[in-house]
GROMACS .gro file of C-alpha atoms in nm:
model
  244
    1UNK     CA    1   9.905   5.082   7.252
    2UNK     CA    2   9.944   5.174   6.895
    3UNK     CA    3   9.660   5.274   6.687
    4UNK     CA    4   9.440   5.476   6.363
    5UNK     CA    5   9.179   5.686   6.392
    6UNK     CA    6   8.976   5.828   6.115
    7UNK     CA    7   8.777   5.683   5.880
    8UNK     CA    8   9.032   5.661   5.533
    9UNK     CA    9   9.344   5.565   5.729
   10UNK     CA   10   9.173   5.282   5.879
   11UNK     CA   11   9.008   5.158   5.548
   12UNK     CA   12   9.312   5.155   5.375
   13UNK     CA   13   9.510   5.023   5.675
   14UNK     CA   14   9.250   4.706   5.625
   15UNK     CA   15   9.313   4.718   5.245
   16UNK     CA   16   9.687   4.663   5.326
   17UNK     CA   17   9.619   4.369   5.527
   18UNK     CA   18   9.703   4.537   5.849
   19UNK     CA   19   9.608   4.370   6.187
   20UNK     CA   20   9.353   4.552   6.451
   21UNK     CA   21   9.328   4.400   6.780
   22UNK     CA   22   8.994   4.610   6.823
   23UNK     CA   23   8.797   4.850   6.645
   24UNK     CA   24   8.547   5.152   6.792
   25UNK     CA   25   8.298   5.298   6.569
   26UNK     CA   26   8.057   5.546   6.710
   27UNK     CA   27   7.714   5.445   6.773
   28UNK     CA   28   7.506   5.527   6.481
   29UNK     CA   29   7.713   5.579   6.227
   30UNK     CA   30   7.643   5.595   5.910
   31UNK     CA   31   7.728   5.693   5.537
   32UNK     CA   32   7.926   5.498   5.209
   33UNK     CA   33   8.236   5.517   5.407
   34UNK     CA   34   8.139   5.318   5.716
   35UNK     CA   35   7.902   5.100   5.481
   36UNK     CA   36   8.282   5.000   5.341
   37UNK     CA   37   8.443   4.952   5.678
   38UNK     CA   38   8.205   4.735   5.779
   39UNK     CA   39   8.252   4.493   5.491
   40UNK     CA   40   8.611   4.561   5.533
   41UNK     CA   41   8.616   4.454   5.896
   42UNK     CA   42   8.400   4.161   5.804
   43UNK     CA   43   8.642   4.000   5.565
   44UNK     CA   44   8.904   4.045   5.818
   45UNK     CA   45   8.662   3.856   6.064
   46UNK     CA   46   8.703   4.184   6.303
   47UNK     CA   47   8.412   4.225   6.518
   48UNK     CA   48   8.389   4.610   6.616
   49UNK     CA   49   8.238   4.784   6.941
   50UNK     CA   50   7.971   5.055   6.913
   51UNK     CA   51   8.019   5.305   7.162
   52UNK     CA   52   7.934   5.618   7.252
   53UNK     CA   53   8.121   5.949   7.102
   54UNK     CA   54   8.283   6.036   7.457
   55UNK     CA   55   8.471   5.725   7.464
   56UNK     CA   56   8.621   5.792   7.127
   57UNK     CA   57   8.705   6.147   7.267
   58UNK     CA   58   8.868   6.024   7.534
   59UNK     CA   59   9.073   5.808   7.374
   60UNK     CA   60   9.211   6.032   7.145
   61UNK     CA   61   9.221   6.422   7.080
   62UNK     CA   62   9.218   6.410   6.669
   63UNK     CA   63   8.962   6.422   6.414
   64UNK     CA   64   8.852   6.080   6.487
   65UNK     CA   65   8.516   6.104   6.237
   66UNK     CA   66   8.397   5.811   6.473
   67UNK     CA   67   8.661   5.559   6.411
   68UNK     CA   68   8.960   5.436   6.634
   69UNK     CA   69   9.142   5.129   6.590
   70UNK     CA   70   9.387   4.935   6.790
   71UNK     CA   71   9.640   4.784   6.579
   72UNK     CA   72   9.792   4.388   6.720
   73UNK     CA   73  10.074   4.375   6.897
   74UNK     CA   74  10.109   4.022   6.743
   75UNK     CA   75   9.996   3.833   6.436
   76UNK     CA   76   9.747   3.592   6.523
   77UNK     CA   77   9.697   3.267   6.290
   78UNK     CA   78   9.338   3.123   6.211
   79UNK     CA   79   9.206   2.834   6.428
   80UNK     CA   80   9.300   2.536   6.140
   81UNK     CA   81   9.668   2.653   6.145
   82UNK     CA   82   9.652   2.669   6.531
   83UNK     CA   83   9.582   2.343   6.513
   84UNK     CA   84   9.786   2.233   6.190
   85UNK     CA   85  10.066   2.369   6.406
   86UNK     CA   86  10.015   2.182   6.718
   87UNK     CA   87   9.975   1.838   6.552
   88UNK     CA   88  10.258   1.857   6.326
   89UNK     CA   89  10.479   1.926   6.653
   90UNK     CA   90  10.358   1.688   6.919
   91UNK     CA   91  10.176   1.399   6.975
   92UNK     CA   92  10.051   1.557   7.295
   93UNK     CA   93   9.985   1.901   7.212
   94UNK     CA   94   9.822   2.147   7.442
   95UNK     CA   95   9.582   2.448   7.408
   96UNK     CA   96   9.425   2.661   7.630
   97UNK     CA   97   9.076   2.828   7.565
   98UNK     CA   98   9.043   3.136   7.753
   99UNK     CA   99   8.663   3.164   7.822
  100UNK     CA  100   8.567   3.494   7.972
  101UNK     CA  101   8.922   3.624   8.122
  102UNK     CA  102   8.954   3.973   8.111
  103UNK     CA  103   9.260   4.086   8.272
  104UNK     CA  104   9.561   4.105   8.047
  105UNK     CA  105   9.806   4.031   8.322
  106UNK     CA  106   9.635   3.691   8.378
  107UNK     CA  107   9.643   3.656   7.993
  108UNK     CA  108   9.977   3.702   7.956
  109UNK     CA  109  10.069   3.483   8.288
  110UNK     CA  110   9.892   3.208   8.139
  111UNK     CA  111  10.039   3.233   7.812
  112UNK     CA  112  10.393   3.239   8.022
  113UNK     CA  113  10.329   2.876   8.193
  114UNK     CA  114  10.157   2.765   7.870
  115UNK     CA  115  10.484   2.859   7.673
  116UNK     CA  116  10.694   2.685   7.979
  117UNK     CA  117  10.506   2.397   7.982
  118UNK     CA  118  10.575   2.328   7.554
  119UNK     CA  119  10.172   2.408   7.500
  120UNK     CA  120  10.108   2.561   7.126
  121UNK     CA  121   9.859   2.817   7.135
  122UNK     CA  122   9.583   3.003   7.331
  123UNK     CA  123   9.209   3.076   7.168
  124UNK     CA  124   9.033   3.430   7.319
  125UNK     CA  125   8.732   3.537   7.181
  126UNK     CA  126   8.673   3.792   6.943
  127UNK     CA  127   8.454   3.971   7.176
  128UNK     CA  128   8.448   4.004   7.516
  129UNK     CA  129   8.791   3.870   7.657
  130UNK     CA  130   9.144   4.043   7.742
  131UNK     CA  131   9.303   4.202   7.431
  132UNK     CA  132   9.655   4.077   7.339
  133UNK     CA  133   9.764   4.416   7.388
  134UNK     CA  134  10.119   4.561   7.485
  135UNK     CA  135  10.035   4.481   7.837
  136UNK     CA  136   9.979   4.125   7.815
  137UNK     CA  137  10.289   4.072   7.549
  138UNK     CA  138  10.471   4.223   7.887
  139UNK     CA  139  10.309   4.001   8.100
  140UNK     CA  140  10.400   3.709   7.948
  141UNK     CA  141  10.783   3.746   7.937
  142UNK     CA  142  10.749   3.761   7.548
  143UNK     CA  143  10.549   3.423   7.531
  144UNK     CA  144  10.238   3.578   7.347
  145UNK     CA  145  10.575   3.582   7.068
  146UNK     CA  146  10.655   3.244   7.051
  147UNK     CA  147  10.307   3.065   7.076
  148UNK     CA  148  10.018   3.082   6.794
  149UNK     CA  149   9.735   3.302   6.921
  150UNK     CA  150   9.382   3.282   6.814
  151UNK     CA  151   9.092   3.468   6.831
  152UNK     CA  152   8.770   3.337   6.707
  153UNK     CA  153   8.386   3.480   6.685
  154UNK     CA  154   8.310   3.184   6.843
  155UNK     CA  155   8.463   2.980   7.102
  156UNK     CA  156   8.168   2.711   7.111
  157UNK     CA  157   8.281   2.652   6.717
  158UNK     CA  158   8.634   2.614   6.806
  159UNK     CA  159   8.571   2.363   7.059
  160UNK     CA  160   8.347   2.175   6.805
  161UNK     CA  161   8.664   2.201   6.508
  162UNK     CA  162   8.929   2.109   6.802
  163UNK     CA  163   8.691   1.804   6.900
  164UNK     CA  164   8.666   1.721   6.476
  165UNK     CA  165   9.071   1.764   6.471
  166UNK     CA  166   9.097   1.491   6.790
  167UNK     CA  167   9.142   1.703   7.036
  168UNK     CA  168   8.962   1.645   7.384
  169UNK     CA  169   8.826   1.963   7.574
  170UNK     CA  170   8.899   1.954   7.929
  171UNK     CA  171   8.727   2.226   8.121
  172UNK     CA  172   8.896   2.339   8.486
  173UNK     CA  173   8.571   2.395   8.720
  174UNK     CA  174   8.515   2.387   9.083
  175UNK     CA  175   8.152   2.249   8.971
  176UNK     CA  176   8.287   1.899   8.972
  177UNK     CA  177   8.427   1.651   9.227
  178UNK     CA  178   8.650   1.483   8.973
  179UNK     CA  179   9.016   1.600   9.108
  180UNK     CA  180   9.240   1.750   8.809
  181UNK     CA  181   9.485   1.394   8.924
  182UNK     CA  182   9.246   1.122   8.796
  183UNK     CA  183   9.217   1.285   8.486
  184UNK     CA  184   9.366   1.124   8.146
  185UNK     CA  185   9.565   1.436   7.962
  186UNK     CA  186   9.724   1.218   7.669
  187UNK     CA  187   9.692   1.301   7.380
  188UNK     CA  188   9.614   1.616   7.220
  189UNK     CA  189   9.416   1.826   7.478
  190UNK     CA  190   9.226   2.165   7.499
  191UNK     CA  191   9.200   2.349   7.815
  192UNK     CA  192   8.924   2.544   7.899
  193UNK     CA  193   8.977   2.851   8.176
  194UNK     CA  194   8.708   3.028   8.258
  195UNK     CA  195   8.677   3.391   8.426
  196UNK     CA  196   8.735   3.389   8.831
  197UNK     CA  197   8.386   3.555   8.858
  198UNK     CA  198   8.163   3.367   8.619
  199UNK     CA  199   8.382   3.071   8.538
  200UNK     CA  200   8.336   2.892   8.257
  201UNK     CA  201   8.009   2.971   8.028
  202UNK     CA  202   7.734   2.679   8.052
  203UNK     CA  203   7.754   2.675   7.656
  204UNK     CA  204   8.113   2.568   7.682
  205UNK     CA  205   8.090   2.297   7.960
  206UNK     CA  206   7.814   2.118   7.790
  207UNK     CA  207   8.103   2.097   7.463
  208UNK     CA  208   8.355   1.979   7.673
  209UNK     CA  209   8.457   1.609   7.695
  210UNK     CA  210   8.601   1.615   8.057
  211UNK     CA  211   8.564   1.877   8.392
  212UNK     CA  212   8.799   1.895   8.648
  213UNK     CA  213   8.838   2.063   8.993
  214UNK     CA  214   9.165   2.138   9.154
  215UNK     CA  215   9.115   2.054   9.557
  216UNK     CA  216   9.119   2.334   9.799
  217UNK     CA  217   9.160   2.305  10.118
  218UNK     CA  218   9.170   2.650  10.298
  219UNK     CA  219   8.856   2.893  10.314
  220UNK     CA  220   8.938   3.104  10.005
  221UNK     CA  221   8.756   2.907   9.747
  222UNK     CA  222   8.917   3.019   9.426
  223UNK     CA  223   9.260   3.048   9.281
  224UNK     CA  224   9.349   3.344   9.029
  225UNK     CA  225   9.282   3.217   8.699
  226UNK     CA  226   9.633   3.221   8.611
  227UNK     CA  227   9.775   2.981   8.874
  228UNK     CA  228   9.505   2.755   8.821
  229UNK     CA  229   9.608   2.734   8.486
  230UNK     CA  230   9.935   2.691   8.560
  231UNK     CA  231   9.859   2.370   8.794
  232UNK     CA  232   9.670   2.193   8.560
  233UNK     CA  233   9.905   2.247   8.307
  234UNK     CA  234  10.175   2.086   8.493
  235UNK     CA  235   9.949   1.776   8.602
  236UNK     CA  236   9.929   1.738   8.175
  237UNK     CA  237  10.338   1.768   8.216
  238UNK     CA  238  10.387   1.549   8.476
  239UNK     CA  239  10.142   1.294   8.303
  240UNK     CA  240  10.284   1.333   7.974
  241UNK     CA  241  10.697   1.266   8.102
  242UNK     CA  242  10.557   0.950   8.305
  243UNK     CA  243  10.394   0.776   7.998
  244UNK     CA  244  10.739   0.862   7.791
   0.00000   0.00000   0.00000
């Protein structure tokens, strides 16, 4: 992955408008300069991780002065031009909300079926979930290219502006006894994923207008993340070409 370290080149990097896809600033740093990256970062809506001075070490072997940033591999678009997007290009548009996944293989396989399937954009958090990195562009066959991406402080405020824009949230979890099939998917939808460990946050499900489970009948209880995406995303397919 591509990247700036030091403390001018990545202020005036930020000046310039350039994208990060993360940020690492040493744990208690201080001083006018990192006073002015901060605000920096801020109006870019970037939110940085603190960490300790070994990690920066490791991660590379200049004068880092306690700064290393990770420049995008895309450009992402804000969450009203997400959905500005999607609405002015289907009446059935599709977006995933990725709540919690970590693994930038499943990120970029998801974005893959999501591009496949005609969706319009995926939503990560700004903290916390897989980076759009190199390795997930890969992943997803060059999909992460041809889809919006967004990545907001906030996913429960995303789910409220999607719900405001008319868009339902549907949320895949194997907490439910309501099959994925007798679930209505017309209309603009949003679906939420959540991480194969934790699943979906308990902040998101109370947001979201539907929950669905996808039936299993062997004694593995889970699917990766990524082909459970991909079968509920088809079910919105299949749904969608039958009510054409």
């Amino acid at each position: 992955m591509q990247y700036l370290y030091g403390m001018h080149p990545v202020i005036e990097a930020l000046r310039s408008g350039k994208k990060f896809d993360k940020v690492l600033i040493k744990q208690g740093l201080e001083g006018p300069q990192f006073r002015e990256l901060s605000t920096l970062l801020g109006e870019a809506g970037i939110q940085p991780a603190y960490v300790p001075v070994e990690k920066l070490n490791r991660a590379v072997r200049g004068a880092h002065q306690g700064v290393v940033a990770y420049i995008s591999q895309i450009d992402y678009v804000d969450l009203e031009t997400m959905v500005n997007n999607a609405l002015a290009t289907s009446d059935n548009p599709i977006l995933v909300i990725l709540d919690g996944v970590s693994d930038v293989r499943n990120l970029g396989a998801i974005a893959r079926t999501l591009e496949c399937a005609g969706g319009k954009g995926v939503i990560v958090p700004a903290k916390g979930g897989a980076a759009i990195n190199a390795e997930a562009v890969k992943a997803s066959a060059g999909a992460l290219m041809r889809i919006d991406a967004c990545k907001v402080p906030n996913l429960r405020y995303a789910a409220y502006f999607l719900k405001q824009s008319g868009f339902r949230i549907i949320a895949a979890t194997e907490k439910v006894d309501r099959l994925v099939y007798d679930a209505d998917f017309t209309g603009p939808v949003a679906v939420v994923m959540g991480s194969e460990g934790k699943g979906i946050s308990q902040s998101m499900l109370e947001l979201c207008d539907d929950k669905v489970a996808i039936p299993m009948a062997g004694e593995i209880s889970s699917l990766n993340v990524s082909v459970a995406t991909s079968i509920i995303l088809y079910e919105i397919v299949r749904q969608h070409i039958n009510n054409q």
